[in-house]
Amino acid sequence: MGLFSRLKKAFSLPESEEAQATSAASEAAESTTSEAEATTDSGREALSETATSEVAASVTSLSSEAPAAPESVAPTSAVPDSSAPASSAPVSIASSAAESVTPASATTVASEAAPVSAEPTDTPAPETTLVAEEPPTTSDTDESEPTEAERYDEGLKKSRKTFGDRINAFLANFRHVDEGFFDELEDTLIESDVGYETAMRISDELRDEVKLKNAKSKKEISSVIVEKLVDMYGEAGRGEDNAIHLAKSGPTVILFVGVNGAGKTTTVGKMANMYKQQGKKVLLAACDTFRAGAIQQLQVWGKRDGVDVVAGPEKSDPASVCFDAVKKAKAENYDILFVDTAGRLQNKVNLMNELEKIKRVITREIPAAPQEVLLVLDATTGQNALNQAKLFKQSTAVTGIVLTKLDGTARGGIVLAIRNELHLAVKYVGLGEKVTDLRPFNANDFVYGLFKDVIAG
């Protein structure tokens, strides 16, 4: 089983050849960087020694013509003293040469030092300037973007810790595998937001699995639990379509639905930025005319992303705003139209009726639209998010889910419940606050990021 093999490293098993190759490549890169820095340092030292030798030769030549320096001045002072007399300036040239860099000086000018007067004067002697262009080092380069696996690893940190702590605490207390063991396992999984149905199914299937593999130790039991979770998750997602479907011709219309506070408007703004960076011509429709500040919030996102926004006054008809946006998208050849909608009206019936009205307006103008109806859920609400998904799925033709705020919660297990109980594809997840932290959902990276620390001590 391919996905579970990624978890072998977490269970202290030997690394795969691919992991070893990645580790060797990383060590080779670090070695190359160290050699480059060593070469740079030796070059600088050689350059400094050459400059010092040239300056010393110049000082020696000049000393035969100039009067001897006063005894109070050290002939080889390495650090210039602002309180010393002017006659001490030539002997501090080596230090000044290593620090003074001016745009007009392109070569070493030690051999062209100004002649020293036979009589000491109060004017400071000219300093020799040495210009040495430092080669760029690897530390000057910008940090590379994190990989998808690293993004998931960081975004699921809270969920992974909570999930792992619960499983490990449960395993630490078990003495032998009996009915009480499986009852407690069910409670632990439900508390981890994997859903009631999922927890029951896992518990039932584990009964036979544990006996079949004769698992007795904590590490063996935890391995069987995680392996079963991974298998079930992969089975539920078989044939799942996580892609965003774009229109073959004309504008693609993506409708966003969900309750207030889930992050619909922010998600619209982040996705608009993502597609704008891909070279798409994007238009936003501010159809949430009921929530105070929703229109202004979307307009701010539009200005930030550099995309156009169609908006009306507050409390206006959302379907009318949507109609204007669809007409504009068709007439001006926009690639994608994102439609933000209200999340709460007077009651559930009014909300669903309003969404249905908006959808009719879109379909009348573009028969194949909307290509996507994305339900935005707040991961921090846990089981409430699952209930919202059931409600919207019954009332609207939801094509996929955007799960927001996954990095700020310990309830990442809700993705398991959504996939196993609703069979809805999670298409995007929010793994941070930055605009680039809204990422396409990757099942492998998600499962690995959630389970890799589930190890019995």
XYZ file of C-alpha atoms in Angstrom:
457
model
C 0.000 0.000 0.000
C 1.769 3.050 -1.343
C 0.490 5.741 1.015
C 1.090 3.778 4.187
C 4.697 3.158 3.164
C 5.314 6.903 3.606
C 4.505 6.451 7.275
C 7.235 3.835 7.782
C 9.733 6.515 8.663
C 7.439 7.720 11.454
C 7.348 4.188 12.837
C 11.175 3.983 12.994
C 11.391 1.571 10.067
C 14.254 1.763 7.532
C 13.987 4.574 5.056
C 13.062 3.830 1.469
C 15.645 4.157 -1.306
C 13.923 7.325 -2.432
C 14.207 8.882 1.041
C 17.867 7.865 1.268
C 18.567 9.394 -2.125
C 16.870 12.627 -1.029
C 18.973 12.694 2.152
C 22.198 12.086 0.179
C 21.329 14.885 -2.218
C 20.723 17.245 0.698
C 24.092 16.365 2.275
C 25.866 16.883 -1.052
C 24.249 20.308 -1.400
C 25.383 21.304 2.093
C 28.929 20.095 1.330
C 29.040 22.167 -1.857
C 27.853 25.243 0.014
C 30.509 24.754 2.715
C 33.287 24.391 0.118
C 32.098 27.533 -1.656
C 32.138 29.503 1.600
C 35.610 28.172 2.463
C 36.899 29.205 -0.970
C 35.417 32.665 -0.521
C 36.985 33.065 2.928
C 40.436 31.958 1.698
C 40.156 34.375 -1.230
C 39.400 37.213 1.110
C 42.314 36.331 3.381
C 44.709 36.203 0.411
C 43.404 39.542 -0.827
C 43.824 41.086 2.609
C 47.410 39.776 2.903
C 48.300 41.157 -0.554
C 46.889 44.558 0.310
C 48.798 44.624 3.585
C 52.082 43.684 1.851
C 51.651 46.395 -0.796
C 50.811 49.010 1.802
C 53.758 47.950 3.981
C 56.120 48.251 0.991
C 54.787 51.733 0.277
C 55.229 52.797 3.872
C 58.805 51.442 3.925
C 59.642 53.354 0.725
C 58.196 56.537 2.063
C 59.884 56.239 5.447
C 63.321 56.623 3.845
C 62.318 60.126 2.675
C 60.088 61.207 5.530
C 61.242 62.052 9.053
C 60.829 59.335 11.675
C 57.474 59.128 13.350
C 57.222 60.234 16.970
C 58.024 57.523 19.494
C 54.520 57.683 20.937
C 53.027 56.357 17.676
C 53.091 52.585 17.211
C 54.632 51.861 13.770
C 52.308 48.914 13.044
C 49.031 50.029 14.556
C 46.201 47.882 13.166
C 43.321 50.051 14.371
C 43.147 53.775 13.512
C 42.918 56.090 16.521
C 40.893 59.232 16.003
C 42.868 60.995 18.749
C 46.311 60.202 17.225
C 48.267 62.909 15.303
C 48.117 63.048 11.506
C 51.586 61.496 11.143
C 50.164 58.173 12.383
C 47.766 57.926 9.384
C 50.129 56.053 6.976
C 50.666 53.185 9.411
C 46.896 52.482 9.687
C 46.434 52.138 5.921
C 45.995 48.354 5.992
C 42.980 48.680 8.272
C 41.440 51.521 6.285
C 41.999 49.670 3.002
C 39.978 46.695 4.161
C 37.022 48.918 5.186
C 36.935 51.765 2.639
C 35.028 51.032 -0.580
C 34.049 53.884 -2.905
C 32.321 53.703 -6.301
C 35.104 55.641 -8.011
C 37.872 53.294 -6.878
C 38.060 50.214 -9.100
C 41.655 49.043 -8.570
C 44.273 48.849 -5.888
C 45.970 52.215 -5.558
C 48.566 51.442 -2.907
C 51.411 52.147 -5.326
C 49.955 55.607 -6.063
C 49.953 56.905 -2.499
C 50.485 60.664 -2.254
C 54.037 61.791 -1.383
C 54.677 62.578 2.265
C 55.873 66.069 3.053
C 59.326 66.432 4.616
C 57.828 68.592 7.358
C 54.966 67.178 9.442
C 51.675 69.068 8.946
C 48.307 69.109 10.618
C 46.465 67.895 7.508
C 45.671 64.184 7.521
C 47.599 62.024 5.097
C 45.532 60.518 2.274
C 44.394 56.978 2.927
C 44.962 54.160 0.480
C 41.707 52.544 -0.724
C 41.432 48.898 -1.648
C 38.391 47.694 -3.554
C 37.598 43.998 -3.457
C 34.356 42.817 -5.002
C 33.029 39.995 -2.895
C 31.571 37.053 -4.799
C 27.958 36.197 -4.006
C 27.442 33.387 -1.552
C 24.588 30.937 -1.195
C 23.400 32.738 1.938
C 22.511 35.795 -0.183
C 19.873 33.887 -2.163
C 16.205 34.077 -1.208
C 14.723 31.203 0.728
C 12.989 28.746 -1.557
C 9.270 28.170 -1.314
C 8.286 25.236 0.907
C 7.165 22.049 -0.787
C 3.549 20.909 -0.611
C 4.506 18.215 1.909
C 6.191 20.866 4.095
C 3.127 23.128 3.880
C 0.858 20.292 5.014
C 3.306 19.266 7.718
C 3.261 22.791 9.177
C -0.458 23.411 8.637
C -1.496 20.155 10.330
C 0.830 20.565 13.316
C -1.966 21.228 15.827
C -4.225 18.476 14.501
C -1.375 15.984 14.354
C -0.280 16.705 17.926
C -3.786 16.453 19.344
C -4.633 13.343 17.359
C -1.325 11.709 18.228
C -1.595 12.639 21.920
C -5.049 11.089 22.161
C -4.112 7.865 20.405
C -0.873 7.505 22.348
C -2.595 8.238 25.672
C -5.212 5.640 24.835
C -2.591 3.035 23.926
C -0.537 3.810 27.039
C -3.422 2.707 29.249
C -4.410 -0.512 27.519
C -3.461 -3.845 29.060
C -4.941 -6.298 26.587
C -7.188 -6.196 23.534
C -10.794 -6.871 24.525
C -14.215 -5.304 23.991
C -13.389 -2.528 26.424
C -10.347 -1.681 24.289
C -12.467 -1.187 21.170
C -15.131 0.814 23.011
C -12.495 3.229 24.261
C -10.970 3.386 20.786
C -14.340 4.462 19.354
C -14.625 7.266 21.908
C -11.060 8.414 21.181
C -11.689 8.559 17.430
C -14.972 10.443 17.857
C -13.201 12.993 20.082
C -10.647 13.367 17.259
C -13.458 14.524 14.916
C -13.228 11.623 12.494
C -17.012 11.239 12.753
C -19.287 8.736 14.456
C -19.815 6.485 11.442
C -16.113 6.455 10.641
C -15.197 5.610 14.233
C -17.675 2.707 14.347
C -16.444 1.306 11.068
C -12.778 1.530 12.057
C -13.468 -0.174 15.370
C -15.358 -3.036 13.707
C -12.729 -3.655 11.056
C -9.874 -3.450 13.557
C -11.273 -6.333 15.552
C -10.459 -8.765 12.771
C -7.312 -6.948 11.680
C -5.677 -7.031 15.112
C -6.399 -10.731 15.505
C -5.180 -11.489 11.995
C -1.860 -9.741 12.520
C -1.586 -10.927 16.122
C -0.745 -7.400 17.221
C 0.086 -7.202 20.918
C 2.524 -4.361 21.579
C 1.584 -0.683 21.618
C 3.652 -0.037 18.523
C 2.007 -2.882 16.615
C -1.469 -1.763 17.646
C -0.831 1.864 16.637
C 0.561 0.678 13.317
C -2.575 -1.356 12.620
C -4.848 1.570 13.581
C -3.087 4.042 11.305
C -2.851 1.525 8.476
C -6.605 0.918 8.680
C -7.348 4.661 8.741
C -5.184 5.187 5.670
C -6.802 2.279 3.814
C -10.317 3.472 4.592
C -9.488 7.017 3.617
C -8.005 5.895 0.331
C -10.971 3.644 -0.391
C -13.486 6.445 0.253
C -11.571 8.724 -2.089
C -11.282 6.239 -4.936
C -12.297 7.971 -8.147
C -12.614 11.297 -6.338
C -12.207 14.384 -8.513
C -10.320 17.180 -6.734
C -9.793 19.340 -9.824
C -11.459 22.659 -10.564
C -13.273 22.294 -13.882
C -12.965 25.232 -16.257
C -15.293 26.006 -19.154
C -14.135 24.933 -22.599
C -15.231 28.327 -23.946
C -16.473 31.514 -22.364
C -16.202 32.432 -18.689
C -15.989 29.795 -15.957
C -18.414 30.557 -13.111
C -17.558 29.345 -9.598
C -20.211 29.818 -6.924
C -19.173 29.954 -3.243
C -21.673 28.960 -0.551
C -21.484 28.439 3.217
C -22.424 30.025 6.522
C -21.132 33.389 7.652
C -17.728 33.290 9.299
C -16.472 30.238 7.422
C -14.166 32.379 5.297
C -15.997 32.575 1.940
C -14.932 36.112 1.042
C -11.318 35.505 2.053
C -11.295 32.283 0.040
C -12.638 34.125 -3.003
C -9.887 36.725 -2.660
C -7.129 34.122 -2.327
C -8.357 32.043 -5.272
C -8.684 35.184 -7.382
C -5.050 35.986 -6.662
C -3.997 32.447 -7.541
C -5.720 32.457 -10.930
C -4.584 36.018 -11.657
C -0.990 34.834 -11.152
C -1.697 32.105 -13.704
C -2.550 34.755 -16.287
C -6.346 34.456 -16.083
C -8.666 37.429 -16.408
C -10.710 37.327 -13.200
C -13.948 39.037 -12.163
C -15.546 39.043 -8.689
C -19.265 39.387 -7.900
C -20.152 40.761 -4.447
C -23.488 38.966 -3.997
C -23.315 38.908 -0.198
C -25.336 42.101 0.178
C -26.726 41.289 3.635
C -23.653 40.993 5.853
C -22.316 44.375 6.962
C -18.951 45.104 5.370
C -18.995 42.078 3.050
C -19.069 44.187 -0.130
C -16.243 46.429 1.054
C -14.204 43.404 2.104
C -14.441 41.881 -1.370
C -13.597 45.239 -2.970
C -10.449 45.422 -0.861
C -9.485 41.952 -2.072
C -10.153 43.006 -5.654
C -7.892 46.034 -5.308
C -5.185 43.927 -3.667
C -5.373 41.232 -6.352
C -5.693 43.693 -9.222
C -9.019 42.266 -10.429
C -12.410 43.863 -11.137
C -15.380 43.657 -8.757
C -19.079 44.015 -9.586
C -20.994 45.297 -6.565
C -24.283 46.968 -5.665
C -25.525 48.815 -2.581
C -26.046 46.971 0.685
C -29.379 45.127 1.053
C -29.800 45.064 -2.736
C -30.967 41.957 -4.580
C -28.039 39.482 -4.780
C -29.429 37.926 -7.958
C -29.427 41.347 -9.641
C -25.731 41.843 -8.780
C -24.980 38.360 -10.096
C -26.821 39.121 -13.348
C -24.717 42.260 -13.916
C -21.532 40.305 -13.207
C -22.399 37.495 -15.616
C -23.242 39.989 -18.390
C -19.938 41.792 -17.828
C -17.976 38.538 -17.787
C -19.483 37.502 -21.141
C -19.191 40.904 -22.818
C -15.596 41.574 -21.757
C -14.225 38.050 -22.194
C -13.313 37.260 -18.595
C -11.869 33.816 -17.986
C -13.272 33.240 -14.483
C -16.140 34.725 -12.480
C -16.140 34.126 -8.707
C -19.526 34.674 -7.047
C -19.524 35.391 -3.301
C -22.898 34.733 -1.620
C -24.626 35.407 1.670
C -24.276 32.862 4.442
C -27.275 33.665 6.585
C -30.678 35.204 5.868
C -33.776 35.123 8.062
C -33.906 31.353 8.070
C -32.603 28.286 6.255
C -35.416 28.327 3.685
C -34.722 31.927 2.632
C -31.014 31.227 2.338
C -31.485 28.223 0.093
C -34.110 30.007 -2.005
C -31.724 32.913 -2.562
C -28.930 30.555 -3.622
C -31.295 28.805 -6.022
C -32.321 32.157 -7.512
C -28.675 33.140 -8.082
C -28.000 29.794 -9.727
C -30.971 30.246 -12.091
C -29.671 33.651 -13.151
C -26.258 32.153 -13.941
C -27.677 29.177 -15.853
C -30.027 31.368 -17.915
C -27.083 33.403 -19.224
C -24.514 30.556 -19.399
C -26.317 27.180 -19.660
C -23.264 25.100 -18.631
C -22.578 27.258 -15.565
C -21.840 27.253 -12.716
C -19.007 24.843 -13.366
C -18.307 24.565 -9.637
C -20.331 25.091 -6.449
C -17.796 25.158 -3.626
C -18.932 24.810 -0.034
C -16.619 26.710 2.322
C -16.323 25.112 5.784
C -14.455 26.309 8.873
C -12.294 23.441 10.132
C -12.258 24.869 13.655
C -15.973 24.050 14.072
C -15.357 20.292 13.907
C -18.594 18.291 13.830
C -20.615 21.457 13.108
C -18.791 21.695 9.791
C -19.916 18.154 9.010
C -23.536 19.070 9.798
C -23.289 22.158 7.583
C -21.968 20.024 4.748
C -24.925 17.646 5.081
C -27.369 20.564 5.038
C -25.931 22.259 1.964
C -25.513 18.989 0.121
C -29.244 18.313 0.530
C -30.233 21.772 -0.717
C -27.662 22.615 -3.389
C -25.620 20.738 -5.949
C -22.294 21.080 -4.109
C -19.366 19.889 -6.253
C -16.571 20.260 -3.716
C -15.421 21.631 -0.389
C -12.922 24.288 0.648
C -11.782 23.629 4.218
C -10.422 26.817 5.794
C -8.376 27.545 8.954
C -6.951 24.039 9.065
C -3.719 25.398 10.543
C -5.522 27.027 13.480
C -7.355 23.977 14.806
C -6.772 20.543 16.294
C -9.749 19.165 14.369
C -8.137 18.156 11.097
C -9.718 14.728 11.445
C -12.942 16.260 10.101
C -11.584 15.690 6.591
C -11.861 11.939 7.222
C -15.502 12.306 8.207
C -16.329 14.467 5.171
C -14.742 11.987 2.814
C -16.112 8.818 4.414
C -19.636 10.000 5.275
C -20.461 12.571 2.588
C -18.194 11.440 -0.257
C -17.594 15.062 -1.198
C -14.230 16.010 -2.656
C -12.153 18.452 -0.606
C -10.679 20.635 -3.357
C -8.788 23.298 -1.394
C -7.535 23.677 2.173
C -6.370 26.724 4.105
C -2.982 25.988 5.671
C -2.109 29.500 6.847
C -2.981 33.179 6.736
C -0.859 34.173 3.734
C -2.535 34.493 0.358
C -0.418 31.607 -0.941
C -1.488 29.304 1.910
C -4.728 28.299 0.203
C -3.574 25.064 -1.432
C -5.103 22.426 -3.699
C -5.985 19.429 -1.568
C -3.467 16.587 -1.706
C -4.769 13.425 -0.036
C -1.355 11.789 0.369
C 0.263 14.832 1.976
C -2.771 15.318 4.204
C -2.841 11.763 5.532
C 0.906 11.691 6.077
C 0.861 15.089 7.798
C -1.954 13.981 10.116
C -0.770 10.514 11.112
C 3.015 10.524 10.999
C 3.426 11.241 14.727
C 0.935 8.614 15.904
C 3.533 6.405 17.574
C 3.090 4.456 20.783
C 5.887 5.219 23.210
